[in-house]
CSV table of C-alpha atoms in Angstrom, one decimal:
chain,number,residue,atom,x,y,z
A,114,UNK,CA,-5.6,6.8,30.7
A,115,UNK,CA,-7.8,9.3,29.1
A,116,UNK,CA,-4.4,11.1,28.5
A,117,UNK,CA,-2.5,7.7,26.9
A,118,UNK,CA,-6.2,7.0,24.7
A,119,UNK,CA,-5.6,10.5,23.3
A,120,UNK,CA,-2.2,10.4,22.3
A,121,UNK,CA,-3.5,6.7,20.5
A,122,UNK,CA,-6.0,9.0,18.4
A,123,UNK,CA,-2.9,10.5,16.8
A,124,UNK,CA,-1.2,6.8,15.5
A,125,UNK,CA,-2.4,4.9,12.5
A,126,UNK,CA,-6.1,4.8,12.3
A,127,UNK,CA,-7.3,7.8,13.4
A,128,UNK,CA,-10.8,6.6,13.9
A,129,UNK,CA,-10.4,3.1,15.2
A,130,UNK,CA,-8.5,4.6,18.4
A,131,UNK,CA,-11.2,7.1,18.3
A,132,UNK,CA,-14.3,5.3,18.6
A,133,UNK,CA,-12.3,2.9,21.3
A,134,UNK,CA,-12.9,5.7,23.5
A,135,UNK,CA,-16.6,6.7,22.3
A,136,UNK,CA,-18.8,6.3,25.1
A,137,UNK,CA,-15.8,8.1,26.7
A,138,UNK,CA,-16.7,11.0,23.8
A,139,UNK,CA,-20.2,11.0,23.7
A,140,UNK,CA,-20.2,11.7,27.7
A,141,UNK,CA,-17.9,14.4,27.7
A,142,UNK,CA,-19.9,15.9,25.2
A,143,UNK,CA,-23.6,15.0,26.5
A,144,UNK,CA,-24.6,18.2,27.1
A,145,UNK,CA,-23.2,20.5,24.1
A,146,UNK,CA,-24.8,20.9,20.8
A,147,UNK,CA,-22.0,18.5,19.3
A,148,UNK,CA,-22.6,15.7,21.4
A,149,UNK,CA,-26.4,15.4,19.7
A,150,UNK,CA,-24.4,16.0,16.6
A,151,UNK,CA,-22.0,12.6,17.4
A,152,UNK,CA,-24.5,10.2,18.3
A,153,UNK,CA,-26.3,11.4,14.7
A,154,UNK,CA,-22.7,10.3,12.8
A,155,UNK,CA,-21.8,7.1,15.4
A,156,UNK,CA,-22.6,4.8,12.6
A,157,UNK,CA,-21.0,6.8,10.0
A,158,UNK,CA,-18.0,7.0,11.7
A,159,UNK,CA,-17.6,3.1,12.4
A,160,UNK,CA,-18.4,2.5,9.1
A,161,UNK,CA,-15.8,4.5,8.1
A,162,UNK,CA,-13.2,3.5,10.6
A,163,UNK,CA,-13.6,-0.5,8.8
A,164,UNK,CA,-12.9,1.3,5.5
A,165,UNK,CA,-9.8,3.6,6.4
A,166,UNK,CA,-8.5,-0.1,8.3
A,167,UNK,CA,-9.0,-1.5,4.8
A,168,UNK,CA,-7.3,1.0,3.1
A,169,UNK,CA,-4.4,1.4,5.8
A,170,UNK,CA,-3.7,-2.8,4.7
A,171,UNK,CA,-3.9,-2.0,1.0
A,172,UNK,CA,-1.5,1.3,1.7
A,173,UNK,CA,1.1,-0.8,3.9
A,174,UNK,CA,1.7,-3.6,1.0
A,175,UNK,CA,2.3,-0.9,-1.6
A,176,UNK,CA,4.9,0.6,1.1
A,177,UNK,CA,6.8,-2.7,1.5
A,178,UNK,CA,10.8,-2.9,1.1
A,179,UNK,CA,10.3,-5.1,-2.2
A,180,UNK,CA,7.0,-3.1,-3.5
A,181,UNK,CA,7.2,-3.1,-7.8
A,182,UNK,CA,4.9,-2.2,-10.1
A,183,UNK,CA,4.1,-6.5,-10.4
A,184,UNK,CA,3.0,-6.8,-6.7
A,185,UNK,CA,1.3,-3.6,-6.5
A,186,UNK,CA,-0.9,-3.9,-9.2
A,187,UNK,CA,-1.7,-7.6,-7.8
A,188,UNK,CA,-2.5,-5.8,-4.2
A,189,UNK,CA,-4.6,-3.4,-5.9
A,190,UNK,CA,-6.2,-5.5,-7.9
A,191,UNK,CA,-7.5,-8.0,-5.5
A,192,UNK,CA,-8.5,-5.1,-3.1
A,193,UNK,CA,-10.9,-3.6,-6.5
A,194,UNK,CA,-12.3,-7.1,-6.6
A,195,UNK,CA,-13.2,-7.2,-2.5
A,196,UNK,CA,-15.2,-3.9,-2.7
A,197,UNK,CA,-17.3,-5.2,-4.9
A,198,UNK,CA,-17.7,-8.4,-2.0
A,199,UNK,CA,-18.0,-5.7,0.7
A,200,UNK,CA,-20.6,-3.9,-1.0
A,201,UNK,CA,-22.3,-7.3,-1.5
A,202,UNK,CA,-22.1,-8.2,1.7
A,203,UNK,CA,-22.9,-4.7,3.5
A,204,UNK,CA,-26.4,-4.9,1.8
A,205,UNK,CA,-27.3,-8.5,2.7
A,206,UNK,CA,-26.0,-7.5,6.9
A,207,UNK,CA,-22.6,-9.8,6.6
A,208,UNK,CA,-20.7,-7.6,8.5
A,209,UNK,CA,-17.8,-10.4,9.0
A,210,UNK,CA,-15.2,-7.6,6.7
A,211,UNK,CA,-16.3,-4.7,9.1
A,212,UNK,CA,-15.9,-5.6,12.9
A,213,UNK,CA,-16.3,-2.1,13.8
A,214,UNK,CA,-19.4,-1.5,11.8
A,215,UNK,CA,-20.9,-5.2,13.6
A,216,UNK,CA,-20.4,-4.3,17.3
A,217,UNK,CA,-23.0,-1.5,16.6
A,218,UNK,CA,-25.9,-3.7,14.9
A,219,UNK,CA,-28.9,-2.9,16.2
A,220,UNK,CA,-27.8,0.7,15.3
A,221,UNK,CA,-27.8,0.2,11.7
A,222,UNK,CA,-31.0,1.0,9.4
A,223,UNK,CA,-32.0,-0.1,6.4
A,224,UNK,CA,-30.9,3.5,4.9
A,225,UNK,CA,-27.1,3.6,6.7
A,226,UNK,CA,-27.0,0.1,4.5
A,227,UNK,CA,-28.1,1.3,1.3
A,228,UNK,CA,-25.9,4.3,1.5
A,229,UNK,CA,-22.6,2.3,2.7
A,230,UNK,CA,-23.3,0.3,-0.3
A,231,UNK,CA,-23.5,2.9,-2.6
A,232,UNK,CA,-20.1,4.5,-0.7
A,233,UNK,CA,-18.4,1.2,-1.7
A,234,UNK,CA,-19.3,1.6,-5.4
A,235,UNK,CA,-17.5,4.7,-5.8
A,236,UNK,CA,-14.9,3.8,-4.2
A,237,UNK,CA,-14.7,1.2,-7.0
A,238,UNK,CA,-15.3,2.9,-9.6
A,239,UNK,CA,-12.7,5.5,-8.8
A,240,UNK,CA,-10.2,3.4,-7.9
A,241,UNK,CA,-10.9,1.9,-11.2
A,242,UNK,CA,-10.2,5.7,-12.7
A,243,UNK,CA,-7.0,6.3,-10.2
A,244,UNK,CA,-4.7,3.4,-11.1
A,245,UNK,CA,-6.6,2.2,-14.2
A,246,UNK,CA,-2.9,2.8,-16.0
A,247,UNK,CA,-1.3,0.4,-13.5
A,248,UNK,CA,-4.4,-2.0,-14.2
A,249,UNK,CA,-3.9,-1.8,-17.7
A,250,UNK,CA,-0.4,-2.3,-17.2
A,251,UNK,CA,0.6,-6.1,-19.4
A,252,UNK,CA,3.2,-8.0,-17.5
A,253,UNK,CA,4.9,-10.6,-19.5
A,254,UNK,CA,4.0,-13.9,-17.9
A,255,UNK,CA,8.0,-15.3,-17.8
A,256,UNK,CA,8.2,-12.1,-15.9
A,257,UNK,CA,6.0,-13.0,-12.9
A,258,UNK,CA,6.6,-17.2,-13.6
A,259,UNK,CA,9.8,-17.6,-15.0
A,260,UNK,CA,10.3,-21.4,-13.8
A,261,UNK,CA,6.8,-22.1,-15.0
A,262,UNK,CA,6.3,-20.7,-18.1
A,263,UNK,CA,7.0,-23.1,-21.8
A,264,UNK,CA,10.2,-21.1,-23.1
A,265,UNK,CA,8.5,-22.3,-26.6
A,266,UNK,CA,5.7,-19.7,-26.3
A,267,UNK,CA,8.3,-16.7,-25.6
A,268,UNK,CA,10.4,-14.6,-27.9
A,269,UNK,CA,12.8,-16.2,-29.7
A,270,UNK,CA,15.2,-14.0,-28.9
A,271,UNK,CA,14.6,-14.8,-25.1
A,272,UNK,CA,14.4,-18.4,-24.9
A,273,UNK,CA,18.2,-18.9,-24.5
A,274,UNK,CA,18.6,-16.9,-21.3
A,275,UNK,CA,15.2,-17.9,-19.6
A,276,UNK,CA,16.5,-21.3,-20.6
A,277,UNK,CA,19.3,-20.7,-18.1
A,278,UNK,CA,17.6,-19.0,-15.4
A,279,UNK,CA,14.9,-22.3,-15.7
A,280,UNK,CA,18.4,-24.6,-15.1
A,281,UNK,CA,19.8,-22.8,-11.7
A,282,UNK,CA,18.7,-24.7,-9.6
A,283,UNK,CA,19.7,-22.0,-6.9
A,284,UNK,CA,17.8,-19.2,-8.4
A,285,UNK,CA,14.8,-21.4,-8.7
A,286,UNK,CA,15.0,-21.7,-4.6
A,287,UNK,CA,15.5,-18.2,-4.4
A,288,UNK,CA,12.2,-17.3,-6.5
A,289,UNK,CA,10.0,-19.9,-4.1
A,290,UNK,CA,10.7,-17.1,-1.2
A,291,UNK,CA,8.1,-15.1,-1.9
A,292,UNK,CA,10.4,-12.2,-0.1
A,293,UNK,CA,13.1,-13.1,-2.8
A,294,UNK,CA,12.7,-11.3,-6.0
A,295,UNK,CA,15.7,-12.5,-8.6
A,296,UNK,CA,14.9,-9.9,-10.9
A,297,UNK,CA,16.1,-7.0,-8.6
A,298,UNK,CA,19.5,-8.6,-8.7
A,299,UNK,CA,22.8,-7.4,-9.7
A,300,UNK,CA,23.5,-11.0,-11.1
A,301,UNK,CA,20.5,-11.3,-13.1
A,302,UNK,CA,21.2,-7.7,-14.6
A,303,UNK,CA,24.7,-8.7,-15.7
A,304,UNK,CA,24.4,-12.3,-16.7
A,305,UNK,CA,20.9,-11.7,-18.5
A,306,UNK,CA,21.2,-8.6,-20.3
A,307,UNK,CA,18.0,-9.3,-22.5
A,308,UNK,CA,16.2,-10.2,-19.9
A,309,UNK,CA,17.1,-7.6,-18.3
A,310,UNK,CA,16.6,-5.3,-20.6
A,311,UNK,CA,12.5,-6.3,-20.4
A,312,UNK,CA,12.3,-6.8,-17.0
A,313,UNK,CA,13.4,-3.1,-15.4
A,314,UNK,CA,10.5,-1.7,-16.2
A,315,UNK,CA,8.4,-4.0,-14.2
A,316,UNK,CA,10.7,-3.9,-10.7
A,317,UNK,CA,10.6,-0.2,-9.8
A,318,UNK,CA,8.3,0.9,-7.0
A,319,UNK,CA,4.8,1.9,-7.5
A,320,UNK,CA,4.6,6.0,-6.6
A,321,UNK,CA,3.4,6.6,-3.4
A,322,UNK,CA,4.5,9.2,-0.6
A,323,UNK,CA,6.0,6.6,1.6
A,324,UNK,CA,9.9,7.9,1.1
A,325,UNK,CA,8.7,11.0,1.8
A,326,UNK,CA,7.1,10.6,5.1
A,327,UNK,CA,10.0,8.5,6.2
A,328,UNK,CA,12.0,10.6,5.9
A,329,UNK,CA,10.2,13.7,6.8
A,330,UNK,CA,9.4,11.6,10.5
A,331,UNK,CA,13.0,10.6,11.0
A,332,UNK,CA,14.2,14.3,10.4
A,333,UNK,CA,11.4,15.7,12.3
A,334,UNK,CA,11.8,13.5,15.3
A,335,UNK,CA,15.9,14.0,15.2
A,336,UNK,CA,14.6,18.3,15.5
A,337,UNK,CA,12.7,17.4,18.6
A,338,UNK,CA,15.4,15.0,19.9
A,339,UNK,CA,18.2,16.6,22.6
A,340,UNK,CA,20.7,16.7,19.8
A,341,UNK,CA,18.6,19.5,18.3
A,342,UNK,CA,21.0,22.3,20.1
A,343,UNK,CA,23.9,20.6,18.4
A,344,UNK,CA,22.4,21.2,14.7
A,345,UNK,CA,23.4,24.6,12.4
A,346,UNK,CA,20.9,23.6,9.6
A,347,UNK,CA,22.2,26.9,7.7
A,348,UNK,CA,26.0,26.4,8.2
A,349,UNK,CA,26.3,22.9,8.2
A,350,UNK,CA,24.8,19.7,6.4
A,351,UNK,CA,23.6,18.4,9.7
A,352,UNK,CA,19.9,18.4,8.8
A,353,UNK,CA,20.5,16.0,5.8
A,354,UNK,CA,18.0,13.5,3.5
A,355,UNK,CA,18.1,10.7,5.7
A,356,UNK,CA,17.6,8.2,2.7
A,357,UNK,CA,20.3,9.7,0.5
A,358,UNK,CA,22.3,7.0,2.4
A,359,UNK,CA,20.3,4.1,1.1
A,360,UNK,CA,22.1,1.9,-1.9
A,361,UNK,CA,20.4,-0.5,-4.0
A,362,UNK,CA,21.7,-3.5,-5.2
A,363,UNK,CA,20.4,-3.6,-9.0
A,364,UNK,CA,21.0,-0.9,-12.1
A,365,UNK,CA,18.7,2.3,-11.2
A,366,UNK,CA,16.0,3.0,-13.8
A,367,UNK,CA,15.4,6.4,-12.4
A,368,UNK,CA,19.2,7.4,-14.1
A,369,UNK,CA,17.7,7.2,-17.3
A,370,UNK,CA,14.9,9.5,-16.5
A,371,UNK,CA,11.8,7.5,-16.8
A,372,UNK,CA,8.8,8.7,-15.0
A,373,UNK,CA,6.1,6.4,-13.5
A,374,UNK,CA,3.5,7.2,-16.5
A,375,UNK,CA,5.9,6.6,-18.6
A,376,UNK,CA,6.0,2.5,-17.7
A,377,UNK,CA,2.8,2.0,-16.8
A,378,UNK,CA,0.9,3.7,-19.9
């Protein structure tokens, strides 16, 4: 059981797995100087576990297959607003959003709560700086709600094309499915070129390290597998980029060498 717990510590939110075996770890180091240090940082560790869990949830949203600048802005904006709520709640001893911290409620001191509130405020300010360009990006209303916007209120050069889209019952039904983005299809790019010229800049993925991590993980696993003795990375092309086979179903903006910073400034 101990070995299995140690394996879990290396997965996902490490601190969450770490505190799951907290009592065992404390007892293991009870007779050492580290044992006293562990006990003195208990509240901090439990608090950070909750914070990292929230970060992980946001990160997963940014890494979804259908993620784009529009959905990423929405997710990050919502998270930043939550930080203010978290700060106020934790200062008033409301731990509904902090299950790990709630489990050690009796160990918390007033100075701990003040410190954690200040920490959340710092995160709130830092995130507004880190993703300021994305938060300031002006998304055209007809891109977000193409079937609800009043056509008379948009650019006259786009009214005819948008009217055709709003009259397409099949596309309307597809748009209602949140997992389906009508702008990420060859049909829209080919049939509504005027709209596509405007919308293409919004549907690229928010830049994260997810693709690199996924590629490295797959190749690393391959190296450790039973097939590794048949690989010759130098002489052959066995060690290929595993994501190179991905073929998008839309016209790629990257071919025009437009970087993410240019798109969101």
